[in-house]
XYZ file of C-alpha atoms in Angstrom:
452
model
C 8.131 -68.062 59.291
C 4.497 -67.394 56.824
C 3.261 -69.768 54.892
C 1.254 -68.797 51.572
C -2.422 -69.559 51.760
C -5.259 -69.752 49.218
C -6.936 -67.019 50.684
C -4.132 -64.762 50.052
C -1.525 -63.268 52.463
C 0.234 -65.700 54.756
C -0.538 -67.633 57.754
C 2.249 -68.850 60.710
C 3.614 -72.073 60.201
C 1.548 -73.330 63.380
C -1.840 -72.273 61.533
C -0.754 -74.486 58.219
C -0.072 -77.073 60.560
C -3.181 -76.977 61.607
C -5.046 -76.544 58.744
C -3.124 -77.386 55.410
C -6.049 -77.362 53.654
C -5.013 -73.403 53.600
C -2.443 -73.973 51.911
C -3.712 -75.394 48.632
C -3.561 -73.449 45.352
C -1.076 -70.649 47.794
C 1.428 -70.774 44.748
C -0.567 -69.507 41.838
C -2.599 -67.590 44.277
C 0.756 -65.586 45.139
C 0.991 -64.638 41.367
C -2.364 -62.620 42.197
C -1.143 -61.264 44.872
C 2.052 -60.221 43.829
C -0.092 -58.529 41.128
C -2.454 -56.713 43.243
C 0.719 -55.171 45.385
C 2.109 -54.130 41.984
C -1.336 -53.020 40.126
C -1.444 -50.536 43.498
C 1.590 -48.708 42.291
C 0.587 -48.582 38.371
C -2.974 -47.311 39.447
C -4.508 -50.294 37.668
C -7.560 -51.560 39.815
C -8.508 -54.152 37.409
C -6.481 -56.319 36.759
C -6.593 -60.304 34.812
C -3.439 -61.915 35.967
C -2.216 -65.049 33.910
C 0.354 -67.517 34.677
C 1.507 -69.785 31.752
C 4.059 -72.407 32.723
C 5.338 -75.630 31.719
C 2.406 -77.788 32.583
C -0.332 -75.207 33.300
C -2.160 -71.844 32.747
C -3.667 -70.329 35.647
C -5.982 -67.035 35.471
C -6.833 -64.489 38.360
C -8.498 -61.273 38.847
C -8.538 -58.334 40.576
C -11.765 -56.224 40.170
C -11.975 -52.888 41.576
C -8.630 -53.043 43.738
C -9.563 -56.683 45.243
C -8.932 -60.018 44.170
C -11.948 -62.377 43.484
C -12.557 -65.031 45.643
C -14.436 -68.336 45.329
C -16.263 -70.527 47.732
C -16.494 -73.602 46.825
C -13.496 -75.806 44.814
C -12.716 -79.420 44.312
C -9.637 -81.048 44.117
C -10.019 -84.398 42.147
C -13.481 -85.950 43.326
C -13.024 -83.869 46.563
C -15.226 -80.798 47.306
C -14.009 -78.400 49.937
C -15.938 -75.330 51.171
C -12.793 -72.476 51.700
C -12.954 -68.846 50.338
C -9.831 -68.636 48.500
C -9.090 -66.663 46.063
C -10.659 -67.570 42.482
C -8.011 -69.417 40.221
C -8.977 -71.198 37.371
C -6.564 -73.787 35.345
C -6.054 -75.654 32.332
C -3.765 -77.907 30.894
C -1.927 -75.580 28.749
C 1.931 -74.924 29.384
C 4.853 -74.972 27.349
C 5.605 -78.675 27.851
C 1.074 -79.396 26.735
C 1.801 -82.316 24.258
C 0.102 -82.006 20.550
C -1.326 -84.439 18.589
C -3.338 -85.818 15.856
C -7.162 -87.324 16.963
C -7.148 -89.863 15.186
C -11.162 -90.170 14.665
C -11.481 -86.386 13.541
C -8.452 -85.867 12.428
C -7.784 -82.883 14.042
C -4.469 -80.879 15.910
C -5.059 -81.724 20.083
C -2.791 -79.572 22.462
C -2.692 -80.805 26.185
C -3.967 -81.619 28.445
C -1.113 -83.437 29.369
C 2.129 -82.480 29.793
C 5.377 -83.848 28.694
C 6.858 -82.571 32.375
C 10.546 -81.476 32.658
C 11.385 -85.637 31.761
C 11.527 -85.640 28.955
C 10.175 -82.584 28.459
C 9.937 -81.041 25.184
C 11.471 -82.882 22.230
C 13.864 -79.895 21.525
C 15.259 -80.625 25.218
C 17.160 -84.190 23.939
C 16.278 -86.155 27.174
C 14.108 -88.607 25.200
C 11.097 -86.861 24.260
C 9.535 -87.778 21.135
C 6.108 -86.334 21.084
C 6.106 -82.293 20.278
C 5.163 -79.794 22.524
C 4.160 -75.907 22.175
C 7.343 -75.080 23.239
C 8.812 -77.424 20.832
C 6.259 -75.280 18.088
C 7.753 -71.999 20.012
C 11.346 -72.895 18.903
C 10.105 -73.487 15.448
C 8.513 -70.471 15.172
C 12.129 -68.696 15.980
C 10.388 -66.920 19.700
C 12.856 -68.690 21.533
C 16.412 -68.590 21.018
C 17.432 -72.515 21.276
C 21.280 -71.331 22.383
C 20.478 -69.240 25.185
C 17.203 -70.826 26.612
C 16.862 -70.471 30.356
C 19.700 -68.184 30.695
C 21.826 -70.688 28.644
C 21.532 -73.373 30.814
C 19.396 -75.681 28.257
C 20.226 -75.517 25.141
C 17.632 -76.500 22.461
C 18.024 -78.926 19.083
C 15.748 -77.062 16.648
C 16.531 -79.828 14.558
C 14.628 -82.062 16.750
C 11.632 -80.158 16.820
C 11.214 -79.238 13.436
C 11.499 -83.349 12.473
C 8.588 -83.645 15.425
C 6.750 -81.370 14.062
C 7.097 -81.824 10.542
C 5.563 -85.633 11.345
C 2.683 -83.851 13.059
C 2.317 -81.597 10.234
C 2.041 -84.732 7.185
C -0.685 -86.147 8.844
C -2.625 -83.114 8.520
C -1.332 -82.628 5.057
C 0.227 -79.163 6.471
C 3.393 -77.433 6.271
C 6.147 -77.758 9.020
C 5.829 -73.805 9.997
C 1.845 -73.615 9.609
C 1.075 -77.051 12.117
C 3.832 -74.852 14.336
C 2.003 -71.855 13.733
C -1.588 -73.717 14.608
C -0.028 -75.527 17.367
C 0.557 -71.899 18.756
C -2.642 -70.373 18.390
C -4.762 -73.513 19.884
C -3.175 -73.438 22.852
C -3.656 -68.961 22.507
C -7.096 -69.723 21.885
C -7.635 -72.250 24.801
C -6.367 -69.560 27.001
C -8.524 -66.678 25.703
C -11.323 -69.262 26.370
C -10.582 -69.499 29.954
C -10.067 -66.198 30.663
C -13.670 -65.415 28.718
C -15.088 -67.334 31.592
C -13.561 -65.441 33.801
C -14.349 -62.223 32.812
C -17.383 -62.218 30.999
C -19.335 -65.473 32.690
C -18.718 -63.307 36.054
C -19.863 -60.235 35.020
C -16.900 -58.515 33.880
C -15.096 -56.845 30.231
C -12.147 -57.959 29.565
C -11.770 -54.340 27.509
C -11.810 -52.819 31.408
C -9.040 -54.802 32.714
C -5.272 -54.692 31.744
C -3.328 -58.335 31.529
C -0.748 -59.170 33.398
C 1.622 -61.758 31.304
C 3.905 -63.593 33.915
C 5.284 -67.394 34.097
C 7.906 -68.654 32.031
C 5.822 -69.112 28.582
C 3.048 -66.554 29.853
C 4.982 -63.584 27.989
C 5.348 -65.492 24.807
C 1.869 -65.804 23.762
C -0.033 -62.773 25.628
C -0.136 -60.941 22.801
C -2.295 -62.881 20.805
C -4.540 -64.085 23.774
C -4.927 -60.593 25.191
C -6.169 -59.495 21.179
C -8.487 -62.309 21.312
C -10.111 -60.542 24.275
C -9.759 -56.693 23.133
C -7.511 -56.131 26.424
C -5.833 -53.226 25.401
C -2.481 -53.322 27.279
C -0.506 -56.212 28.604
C 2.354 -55.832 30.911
C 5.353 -58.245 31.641
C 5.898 -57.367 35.415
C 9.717 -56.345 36.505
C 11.246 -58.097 33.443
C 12.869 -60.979 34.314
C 11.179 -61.497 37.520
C 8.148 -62.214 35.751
C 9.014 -66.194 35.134
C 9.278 -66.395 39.126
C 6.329 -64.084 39.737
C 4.688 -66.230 42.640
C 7.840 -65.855 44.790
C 7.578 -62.184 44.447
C 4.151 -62.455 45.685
C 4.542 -64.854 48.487
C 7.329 -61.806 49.793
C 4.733 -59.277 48.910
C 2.016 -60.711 50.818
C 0.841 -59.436 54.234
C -0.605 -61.953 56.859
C -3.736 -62.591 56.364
C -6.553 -64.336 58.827
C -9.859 -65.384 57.681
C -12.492 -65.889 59.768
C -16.300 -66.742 59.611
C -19.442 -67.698 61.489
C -22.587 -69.132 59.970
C -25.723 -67.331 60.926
C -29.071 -67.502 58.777
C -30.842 -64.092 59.505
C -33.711 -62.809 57.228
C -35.018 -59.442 56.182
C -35.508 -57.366 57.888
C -32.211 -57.332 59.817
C -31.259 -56.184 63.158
C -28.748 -54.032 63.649
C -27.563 -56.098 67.117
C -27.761 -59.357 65.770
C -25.224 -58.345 62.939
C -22.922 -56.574 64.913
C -22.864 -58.915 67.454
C -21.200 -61.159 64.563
C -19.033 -58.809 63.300
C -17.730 -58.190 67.322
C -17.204 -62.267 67.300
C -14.738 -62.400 64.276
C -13.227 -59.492 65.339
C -12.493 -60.564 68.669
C -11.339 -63.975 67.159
C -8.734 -62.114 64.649
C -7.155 -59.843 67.521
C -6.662 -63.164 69.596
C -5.108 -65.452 67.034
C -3.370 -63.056 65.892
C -2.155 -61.954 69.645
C -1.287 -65.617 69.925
C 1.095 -65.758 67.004
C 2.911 -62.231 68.467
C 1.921 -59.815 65.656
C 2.063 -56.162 66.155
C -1.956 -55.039 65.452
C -1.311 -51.823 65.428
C -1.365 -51.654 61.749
C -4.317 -54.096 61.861
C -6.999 -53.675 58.938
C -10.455 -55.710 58.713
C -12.508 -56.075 55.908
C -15.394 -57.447 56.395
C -18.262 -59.289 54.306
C -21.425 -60.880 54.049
C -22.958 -63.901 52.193
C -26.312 -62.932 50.955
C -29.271 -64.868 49.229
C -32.557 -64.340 47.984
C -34.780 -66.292 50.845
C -35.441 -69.645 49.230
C -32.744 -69.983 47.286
C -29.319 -71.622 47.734
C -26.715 -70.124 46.135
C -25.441 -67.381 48.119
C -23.502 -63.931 46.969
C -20.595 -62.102 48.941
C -21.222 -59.006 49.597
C -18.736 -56.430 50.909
C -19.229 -54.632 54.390
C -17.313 -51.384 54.111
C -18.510 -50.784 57.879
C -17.335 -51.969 60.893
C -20.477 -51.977 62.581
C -23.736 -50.756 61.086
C -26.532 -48.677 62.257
C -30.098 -47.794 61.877
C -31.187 -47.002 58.537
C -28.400 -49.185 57.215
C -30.720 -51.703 54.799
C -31.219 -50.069 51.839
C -27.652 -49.300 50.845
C -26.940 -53.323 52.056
C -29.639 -54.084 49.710
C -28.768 -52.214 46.663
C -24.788 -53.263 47.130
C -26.181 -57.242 46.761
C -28.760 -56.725 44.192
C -25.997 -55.033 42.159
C -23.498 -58.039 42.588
C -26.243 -60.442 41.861
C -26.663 -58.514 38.506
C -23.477 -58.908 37.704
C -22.909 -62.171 38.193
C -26.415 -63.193 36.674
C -27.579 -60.704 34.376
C -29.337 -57.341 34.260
C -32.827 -57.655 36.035
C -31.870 -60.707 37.306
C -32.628 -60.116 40.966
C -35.971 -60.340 42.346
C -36.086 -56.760 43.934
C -39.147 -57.523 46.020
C -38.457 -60.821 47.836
C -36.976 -61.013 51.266
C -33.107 -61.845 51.781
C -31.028 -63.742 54.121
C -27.971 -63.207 55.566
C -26.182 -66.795 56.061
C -22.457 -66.516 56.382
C -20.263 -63.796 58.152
C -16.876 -62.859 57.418
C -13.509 -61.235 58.596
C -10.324 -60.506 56.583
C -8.393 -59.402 59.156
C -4.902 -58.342 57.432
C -1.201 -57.198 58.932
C 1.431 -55.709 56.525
C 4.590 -57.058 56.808
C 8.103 -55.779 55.338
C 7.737 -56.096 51.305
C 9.637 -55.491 48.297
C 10.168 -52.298 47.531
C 10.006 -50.959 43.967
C 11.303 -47.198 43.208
C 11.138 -45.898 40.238
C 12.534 -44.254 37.837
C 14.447 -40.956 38.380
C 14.040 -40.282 34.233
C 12.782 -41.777 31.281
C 15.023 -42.263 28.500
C 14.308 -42.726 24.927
C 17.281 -44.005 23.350
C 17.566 -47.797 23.425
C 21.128 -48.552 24.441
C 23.272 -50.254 21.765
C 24.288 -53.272 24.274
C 20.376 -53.812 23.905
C 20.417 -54.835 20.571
C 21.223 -58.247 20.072
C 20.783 -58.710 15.820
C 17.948 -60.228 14.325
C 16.794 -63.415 14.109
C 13.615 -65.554 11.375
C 10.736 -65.746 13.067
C 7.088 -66.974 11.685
C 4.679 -64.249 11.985
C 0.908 -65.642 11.648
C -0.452 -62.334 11.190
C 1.464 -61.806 8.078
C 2.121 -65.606 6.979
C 5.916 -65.169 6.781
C 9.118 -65.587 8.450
C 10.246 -62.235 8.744
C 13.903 -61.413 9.809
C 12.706 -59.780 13.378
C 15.184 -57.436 15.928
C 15.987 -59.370 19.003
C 16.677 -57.273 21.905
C 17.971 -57.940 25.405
C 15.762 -56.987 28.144
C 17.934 -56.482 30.758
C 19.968 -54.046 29.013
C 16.139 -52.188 28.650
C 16.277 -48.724 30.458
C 12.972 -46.900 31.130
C 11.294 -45.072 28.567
C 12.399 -47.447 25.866
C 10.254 -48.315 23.368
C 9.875 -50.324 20.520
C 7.305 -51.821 17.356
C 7.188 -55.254 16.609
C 7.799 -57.634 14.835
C 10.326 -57.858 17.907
C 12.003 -60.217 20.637
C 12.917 -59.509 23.767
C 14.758 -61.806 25.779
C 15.339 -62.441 29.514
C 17.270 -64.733 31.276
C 13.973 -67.139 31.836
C 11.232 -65.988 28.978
C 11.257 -63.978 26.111
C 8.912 -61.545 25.564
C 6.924 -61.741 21.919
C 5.646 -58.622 20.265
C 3.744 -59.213 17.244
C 3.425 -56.498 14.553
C 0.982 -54.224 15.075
C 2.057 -54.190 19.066
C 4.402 -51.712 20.702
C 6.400 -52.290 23.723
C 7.611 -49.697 26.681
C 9.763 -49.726 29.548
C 7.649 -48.276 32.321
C 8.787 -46.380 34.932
C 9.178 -49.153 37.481
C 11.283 -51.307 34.793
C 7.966 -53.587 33.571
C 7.376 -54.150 30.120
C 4.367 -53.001 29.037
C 2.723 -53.804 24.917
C -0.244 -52.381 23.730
C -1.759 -51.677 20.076
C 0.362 -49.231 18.103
């Protein structure tokens, strides 16, 4: 049995025992992983990977083939030193309650959540205050007699009253304080993932999103234009509201191991490698312990790096196992790069000394994942059981309620495509594709929009 782990991959159930402190943020982390197993078949190295729930939106990414990592995190008033891989939350999901501040008078969304008790108003379990989901229904995304695979159904009713009492304080219109309800909490999320991107050192333009999460594919469309990311996919349909399990089964185990050791320039080659033998030897015997074949063993290794006198320190990847005379200059040049990134061109003080202060292994094992085939042809007929009428949705973009084509996306084959204004619908999310956007069935049955 593997447990999920912040760092990625999975560790044996002995090693969480031991350390549960692994263990925390493993679920959305899983997302990113699942992500990174599926951006390897698509050929997409860079990847932004967004989770939108009921009570939270959670952003990864995965720059040049590898998920981004973090060092430092805090849970509460807690501050824990782990490198896990970088997730980043806020209080956005479907259930994010909305209301009126009553000083500036303005529409708040989240941070708090209305939970699945109540829950939205639209649920009927007692809810009174509205939520975006509740806005989602007015809008017409969601289809309030076949929500979560018909299990819930939704009073429209309901929301639209909640609304509409949102809506006459701000002297607005039921469908516009729906509509603005909508794009706040669009907006909050293109603001998070701007600090992801661009505050590290990357364009969003580069990347492609990945929509996933019960809500996620609702509202992608409008976030990813916010941030110029050109294509957006909706992973494996209706697997994409239970992305994180397909993760956690996609993960290989994963050990990560380090060892503290301040070195400064210039290094020796011994006193590195003398490290890197260390971790090693440490990864081969846990992992021995635990009984997993090494065969297939791979170790990636990495170094934190600082200019002398400062603090703050940078990762900085070790493609070799061991290194050898002459080795400085490219080690160099690979941090003063990274440090640009992260802090701005000309940023890094090319003639100061450096220190090496933190070693570390990621010593991975693949395990038995899913396995995703595709296609044998692409066909460009959409089925007629795929077509499920039309139903009035709000459009923002063109300030109407437009009768819209609502198709079911199970009954999608690859190589169908379609222009919005459209719906698709899953059994868990529905899948929004404002005018303007076009959706495809890839090969490998995702769903993927981008610009017409």
């Amino acid at each position: 049995l593997q447990i999920t782990q912040s760092g990625g991959g999975t560790i044996s159930i002995e090693r969480a025992t031991l350390a549960p402190l692994l263990t925390l943020d493993s679920g959305p982390v899983s997302g990113v992983t699942g992500s990174h197993y599926l951006g390897g078949l698509l050929g997409c190295p860079n990847i932004i990977t967004t989770d939108m729930g009921g009570t939270s939106f959670d952003v990864g990414i995965i720059a040049d083939g590898k998920p981004t990592y973090s060092f430092i995190s805090n849970v509460h008033q807690y501050e824990y030193y782990l490198p896990k891989v970088d997730i980043q939350a806020i209080g956005s999901g479907g259930g994010s309650l909305v209301h009126v501040d009553p000083l500036s008078k303005t529409l708040k969304v989240g941070p708090e959540s209305a939970g699945a008790v109540p829950g939205p108003v639209a649920y009927g379990k007692g809810g009174t205050v509205p939520t975006v989901t509740d806005a989602d229904l007015v809008l017409g995304y969601l289809d309030p007699d076949n929500f979560a695979g018909g299990r819930i159904r939704l009073d429209k009713r309901a929301a639209e009253a909640a609304i509409a009492g949102v809506a006459a304080e701000l002297g607005l219109g039921t469908l516009e304080c729906a509509s603005g309800i909508a794009k706040i909490a669009e907006f909050q999320m293109a603001d998070i993932i701007r600090k992801m991107t661009v505050g590290k050192g990357y364009d969003p333009r580069d990347f492609v999103l990945f929509a996933f999460g019960g809500a996620g594919p609702v509202h992608a469309a409008v976030f990813a234009a916010e941030l110029q990311v050109q294509k957006i996919v909706v992973p494996q349909k209706k697997t994409a509201s239970a992305w994180c399990a397909f993760g956690a089964a996609a993960s290989p185990i994963l050990h990560i191991h380090e060892q503290v050791e301040i070195m400064g320039s210039p290094f020796a080659a011994e006193r590195i490698n003398a490290n890197l033998d260390l971790l090693e030897e440490r990864a081969r015997a846990g992992l021995a312990r635990e009984g997993v074949d090494t065969r297939e063993l791979r170790l990636e290794f990495a170094l934190d790096m600082r200019h002398k006198g400062q603090i703050n320190e940078v990762e900085v990847a070790l493609p070799e196992t061991r290194v050898a005379g002459g080795f400085e200059p490219q080690l160099f040049e690979r941090f003063f790069k990274r440090y640009e990134e992260l802090y701005g061109r000309s940023s890094a003080f090319r003639g100061s000394r450096l220190e090496i202060v933190t070693f570390r292994l990621r010593a991975t094992v693949p395990t038995p994942g899913p396995r995703l085939l595709p296609a044998d042809r692409l066909v460009a007929a959409i089925p007629e059981r795929a077509r499920k009428g039309r139903r009035e949705v709000y459009w923002e973009t063109l300030k109407e309620v437009r009768e819209s084509p609502v198709f079911d996306g199970a009954s999608l084959e690859p190589g169908n495509a379609l222009e919005g204004p459209a719906l698709v619908g899953t059994t868990d999310t529905t899948v929004v594709v404002p005018p303007g956007r076009r959706l495809v069935v890839d090969l490998f049955g995702n769903f993927e929009i981008a610009l017409l």
